[in-house]
C-alpha atoms as a printed R data frame, in Angstrom:
    type eleno elety resid chain resno       x       y       z
1   ATOM     1    CA   MET     A     1 114.213 106.044 205.701
2   ATOM     2    CA   GLY     A     2 115.638 102.708 206.749
3   ATOM     3    CA   VAL     A     3 112.317 100.965 206.094
4   ATOM     4    CA   GLU     A     4 111.992 102.491 202.647
5   ATOM     5    CA   LYS     A     5 115.547 101.518 201.740
6   ATOM     6    CA   GLU     A     6 114.976  98.010 203.033
7   ATOM     7    CA   LYS     A     7 111.818  97.758 200.940
8   ATOM     8    CA   LEU     A     8 113.675  98.894 197.835
9   ATOM     9    CA   ASP     A     9 116.506  96.470 198.454
10  ATOM    10    CA   THR     A    10 114.077  93.638 199.035
11  ATOM    11    CA   SER     A    11 111.975  94.497 196.033
12  ATOM    12    CA   ILE     A    12 115.022  93.966 193.845
13  ATOM    13    CA   ILE     A    13 115.120  90.377 194.980
14  ATOM    14    CA   MET     A    14 111.314  89.853 195.153
15  ATOM    15    CA   ASP     A    15 108.341  91.109 193.225
16  ATOM    16    CA   GLU     A    16 106.187  93.750 194.927
17  ATOM    17    CA   ASP     A    17 103.262  91.296 195.360
18  ATOM    18    CA   GLU     A    18 105.519  88.680 196.810
19  ATOM    19    CA   PHE     A    19 106.989  91.241 199.233
20  ATOM    20    CA   ASN     A    20 103.551  92.376 200.458
21  ATOM    21    CA   ARG     A    21 102.386  88.782 200.902
22  ATOM    22    CA   SER     A    22 105.418  87.919 202.954
23  ATOM    23    CA   ILE     A    23 104.854  90.694 205.538
24  ATOM    24    CA   GLU     A    24 101.072  90.254 205.923
25  ATOM    25    CA   PRO     A    25 101.392  87.536 208.599
26  ATOM    26    CA   ILE     A    26 103.830  89.747 210.506
27  ATOM    27    CA   LEU     A    27 101.379  92.674 210.511
28  ATOM    28    CA   SER     A    28  98.427  90.519 211.500
29  ATOM    29    CA   LYS     A    29 100.355  89.184 214.515
30  ATOM    30    CA   LYS     A    30 100.891  92.688 215.858
31  ATOM    31    CA   GLY     A    31  97.179  93.279 216.179
32  ATOM    32    CA   LYS     A    32  95.475  96.587 215.565
33  ATOM    33    CA   VAL     A    33  97.635  99.464 214.468
34  ATOM    34    CA   TYR     A    34  95.350 102.063 216.053
35  ATOM    35    CA   PRO     A    35  94.130 101.653 219.621
36  ATOM    36    CA   ALA     A    36  90.405 101.703 220.259
37  ATOM    37    CA   ALA     A    37  88.948 105.156 220.882
38  ATOM    38    CA   GLN     A    38  89.125 105.941 224.566
39  ATOM    39    CA   ASP     A    39  85.999 106.723 226.516
40  ATOM    40    CA   ARG     A    40  86.141 110.456 227.187
41  ATOM    41    CA   ASP     A    41  83.171 110.327 229.571
42  ATOM    42    CA   PRO     A    42  83.982 107.365 231.860
43  ATOM    43    CA   ASN     A    43  81.801 108.700 234.702
44  ATOM    44    CA   GLU     A    44  78.882 109.262 232.301
45  ATOM    45    CA   ILE     A    45  78.227 112.827 233.425
46  ATOM    46    CA   ASN     A    46  76.905 113.821 229.994
47  ATOM    47    CA   THR     A    47  74.618 110.936 229.091
48  ATOM    48    CA   HIS     A    48  71.765 113.395 228.590
49  ATOM    49    CA   LEU     A    49  73.652 114.870 225.615
50  ATOM    50    CA   LYS     A    50  73.533 111.715 223.532
51  ATOM    51    CA   VAL     A    51  70.973 113.168 221.146
52  ATOM    52    CA   SER     A    52  70.272 111.563 217.805
53  ATOM    53    CA   PHE     A    53  68.076 112.683 214.920
54  ATOM    54    CA   GLU     A    54  65.240 110.389 216.007
55  ATOM    55    CA   ASP     A    55  65.232 111.973 219.475
56  ATOM    56    CA   VAL     A    56  64.594 115.412 217.984
57  ATOM    57    CA   ILE     A    57  62.524 114.818 214.853
58  ATOM    58    CA   GLY     A    58  59.948 112.093 214.460
59  ATOM    59    CA   GLU     A    59  57.236 111.636 211.877
60  ATOM    60    CA   PRO     A    60  54.142 109.734 212.930
61  ATOM    61    CA   ILE     A    61  52.911 106.897 210.749
62  ATOM    62    CA   SER     A    62  50.067 108.976 209.330
63  ATOM    63    CA   THR     A    63  52.387 111.698 207.952
64  ATOM    64    CA   HIS     A    64  55.605 110.778 206.203
65  ATOM    65    CA   SER     A    65  57.782 112.923 203.977
66  ATOM    66    CA   PHE     A    66  59.592 111.567 200.929
67  ATOM    67    CA   ASP     A    67  62.338 109.088 201.749
68  ATOM    68    CA   LYS     A    68  64.989 111.253 200.074
69  ATOM    69    CA   VAL     A    69  63.895 114.263 202.179
70  ATOM    70    CA   TRP     A    70  64.021 112.193 205.354
71  ATOM    71    CA   ILE     A    71  67.488 110.835 204.550
72  ATOM    72    CA   GLY     A    72  68.728 114.287 203.508
73  ATOM    73    CA   SER     A    73  67.403 115.963 206.644
74  ATOM    74    CA   HIS     A    74  68.927 113.218 208.788
75  ATOM    75    CA   ALA     A    75  72.309 113.635 207.098
76  ATOM    76    CA   THR     A    76  72.068 117.431 207.369
77  ATOM    77    CA   PHE     A    77  71.218 117.237 211.060
78  ATOM    78    CA   GLU     A    78  74.140 114.924 211.847
79  ATOM    79    CA   LEU     A    79  76.629 116.901 209.745
80  ATOM    80    CA   VAL     A    80  75.624 120.294 211.142
81  ATOM    81    CA   LYS     A    81  75.705 118.933 214.686
82  ATOM    82    CA   PHE     A    82  79.124 117.381 214.072
83  ATOM    83    CA   PHE     A    83  80.694 120.422 212.377
84  ATOM    84    CA   PHE     A    84  79.293 122.998 214.824
85  ATOM    85    CA   TYR     A    85  80.434 120.920 217.778
86  ATOM    86    CA   ARG     A    86  83.896 120.662 216.255
87  ATOM    87    CA   LEU     A    87  83.957 124.383 215.413
88  ATOM    88    CA   LEU     A    88  82.781 125.494 218.856
89  ATOM    89    CA   THR     A    89  85.132 123.135 220.675
90  ATOM    90    CA   THR     A    90  87.990 124.341 218.494
91  ATOM    91    CA   LEU     A    91  87.222 127.947 219.445
92  ATOM    92    CA   LEU     A    92  86.162 127.496 223.077
93  ATOM    93    CA   ALA     A    93  87.753 124.334 224.473
94  ATOM    94    CA   VAL     A    94  91.209 125.695 225.228
95  ATOM    95    CA   PRO     A    95  90.039 129.027 226.753
96  ATOM    96    CA   MET     A    96  87.332 127.284 228.797
97  ATOM    97    CA   ALA     A    97  89.801 124.631 229.950
98  ATOM    98    CA   PHE     A    98  92.151 127.427 231.016
99  ATOM    99    CA   ILE     A    99  89.403 129.303 232.893
100 ATOM   100    CA   LEU     A   100  87.995 126.173 234.552
101 ATOM   101    CA   GLY     A   101  91.484 124.961 235.456
102 ATOM   102    CA   LEU     A   102  92.175 128.351 237.014
103 ATOM   103    CA   ILE     A   103  88.887 128.325 238.954
104 ATOM   104    CA   PHE     A   104  89.303 124.767 240.235
105 ATOM   105    CA   GLY     A   105  92.945 125.422 241.067
106 ATOM   106    CA   VAL     A   106  92.015 128.489 243.125
107 ATOM   107    CA   LEU     A   107  89.155 126.607 244.816
108 ATOM   108    CA   SER     A   108  91.412 123.656 245.622
109 ATOM   109    CA   CYS     A   109  94.107 125.937 247.008
110 ATOM   110    CA   ALA     A   110  91.575 127.895 249.083
111 ATOM   111    CA   HIS     A   111  90.016 124.700 250.388
112 ATOM   112    CA   ILE     A   112  93.348 123.102 251.285
113 ATOM   113    CA   TRP     A   113  95.137 126.146 252.700
114 ATOM   114    CA   LEU     A   114  92.279 128.298 254.083
115 ATOM   115    CA   VAL     A   115  88.998 126.488 254.667
116 ATOM   116    CA   MET     A   116  90.233 123.243 256.215
117 ATOM   117    CA   PRO     A   117  92.716 124.903 258.617
118 ATOM   118    CA   MET     A   118  89.976 127.282 259.784
119 ATOM   119    CA   ILE     A   119  87.537 124.405 260.289
120 ATOM   120    CA   GLN     A   120  90.171 122.449 262.223
121 ATOM   121    CA   SER     A   121  90.897 125.536 264.346
122 ATOM   122    CA   PHE     A   122  87.205 125.966 265.127
123 ATOM   123    CA   MET     A   123  86.918 122.282 265.956
124 ATOM   124    CA   MET     A   124  89.771 122.678 268.444
125 ATOM   125    CA   LEU     A   125  88.160 125.781 269.963
126 ATOM   126    CA   LEU     A   126  84.629 124.350 270.143
127 ATOM   127    CA   PRO     A   127  85.042 122.337 273.363
128 ATOM   128    CA   SER     A   128  86.217 125.389 275.283
129 ATOM   129    CA   ALA     A   129  83.604 127.604 273.584
130 ATOM   130    CA   GLN     A   130  80.980 125.016 274.522
131 ATOM   131    CA   LYS     A   131  82.020 125.224 278.182
132 ATOM   132    CA   ILE     A   132  81.882 129.034 278.084
133 ATOM   133    CA   TRP     A   133  78.469 128.967 276.393
134 ATOM   134    CA   ARG     A   134  77.106 126.463 278.885
135 ATOM   135    CA   SER     A   135  78.376 128.609 281.788
136 ATOM   136    CA   LEU     A   136  76.734 131.728 280.332
137 ATOM   137    CA   MET     A   137  73.460 129.865 279.923
138 ATOM   138    CA   ASP     A   138  73.655 128.551 283.493
139 ATOM   139    CA   ILE     A   139  74.410 132.024 284.857
140 ATOM   140    CA   LEU     A   140  71.994 134.161 282.817
141 ATOM   141    CA   ILE     A   141  69.270 132.278 280.999
142 ATOM   142    CA   THR     A   142  68.531 129.270 283.252
143 ATOM   143    CA   PRO     A   143  67.665 131.329 286.378
144 ATOM   144    CA   LEU     A   144  65.450 133.623 284.307
145 ATOM   145    CA   PHE     A   145  63.406 130.776 282.898
146 ATOM   146    CA   HIS     A   146  63.238 128.965 286.258
147 ATOM   147    CA   SER     A   147  61.812 132.077 287.913
148 ATOM   148    CA   LEU     A   148  59.373 132.663 285.033
149 ATOM   149    CA   GLY     A   149  58.269 129.059 285.291
150 ATOM   150    CA   LYS     A   150  57.632 129.364 289.045
151 ATOM   151    CA   CYS     A   151  55.714 132.631 288.591
152 ATOM   152    CA   LEU     A   152  53.551 131.311 285.782
153 ATOM   153    CA   SER     A   153  52.956 127.920 287.425
154 ATOM   154    CA   SER     A   154  50.532 129.465 289.923
155 ATOM   155    CA   ILE     A   155  48.137 130.559 287.154
156 ATOM   156    CA   GLN     A   156  45.083 128.347 286.931
157 ATOM   157    CA   VAL     A   157  42.393 128.452 284.276
158 ATOM   158    CA   GLN     A   158  38.855 127.645 285.392
159 ATOM   159    CA   MET     A   159  35.749 127.492 283.327
160 ATOM   160    CA   THR     A   160  32.280 128.223 284.633
161 ATOM   161    CA   GLU     A   161  29.370 125.929 283.900
162 ATOM   162    CA   SER     A   162  27.763 128.341 281.447
163 ATOM   163    CA   ASP     A   163  30.950 128.338 279.381
164 ATOM   164    CA   ALA     A   164  31.548 124.582 279.625
165 ATOM   165    CA   ASP     A   165  29.466 123.688 276.573
166 ATOM   166    CA   THR     A   166  30.837 126.481 274.325
167 ATOM   167    CA   PRO     A   167  34.344 126.404 272.895
168 ATOM   168    CA   LEU     A   168  36.897 129.029 273.827
169 ATOM   169    CA   SER     A   169  36.730 132.071 271.583
170 ATOM   170    CA   PRO     A   170  39.239 134.896 271.359
171 ATOM   171    CA   GLY     A   171  36.750 137.709 272.125
172 ATOM   172    CA   ARG     A   172  35.369 136.291 275.389
173 ATOM   173    CA   ARG     A   173  36.653 136.822 278.936
174 ATOM   174    CA   TYR     A   174  37.552 133.894 281.126
175 ATOM   175    CA   LEU     A   175  38.303 133.670 284.795
176 ATOM   176    CA   LEU     A   176  41.887 133.097 285.670
């Protein structure tokens, strides 16, 4: 209201054209009134969605429709894409943002308060579990395989001269 009143008071002293001319340098010094549109995809995760009319519909040189049809179909494509995107985002953006925020909030909470403490607990228990595992292997498994190795090390495979020129086949008997 103060600006309007000031304009009325000033216009009494000056003409309207003279008033507008006198504030133009002031407005031009301030720069742009509206800031530039911010980039809503700074990490470029949706670059594959930058689809234009030429990416979808293309007429080869040998077959062209009328120019008016081409321009009309281009305009129709862009308008329908624009309006349906706006309509669907109007209907779905807030509920999807709520659902995704809920999901990522639950996942973050679970990761911070459940998963990482369990992993840290296991990492603290692993050295002692490793010692227990190594002891069990030394007590049970290592002697078993050592004795099997000693028993099986005395087996020798010999081939007779008649079998020397033929390859081993699964159905034949060999001397052990």
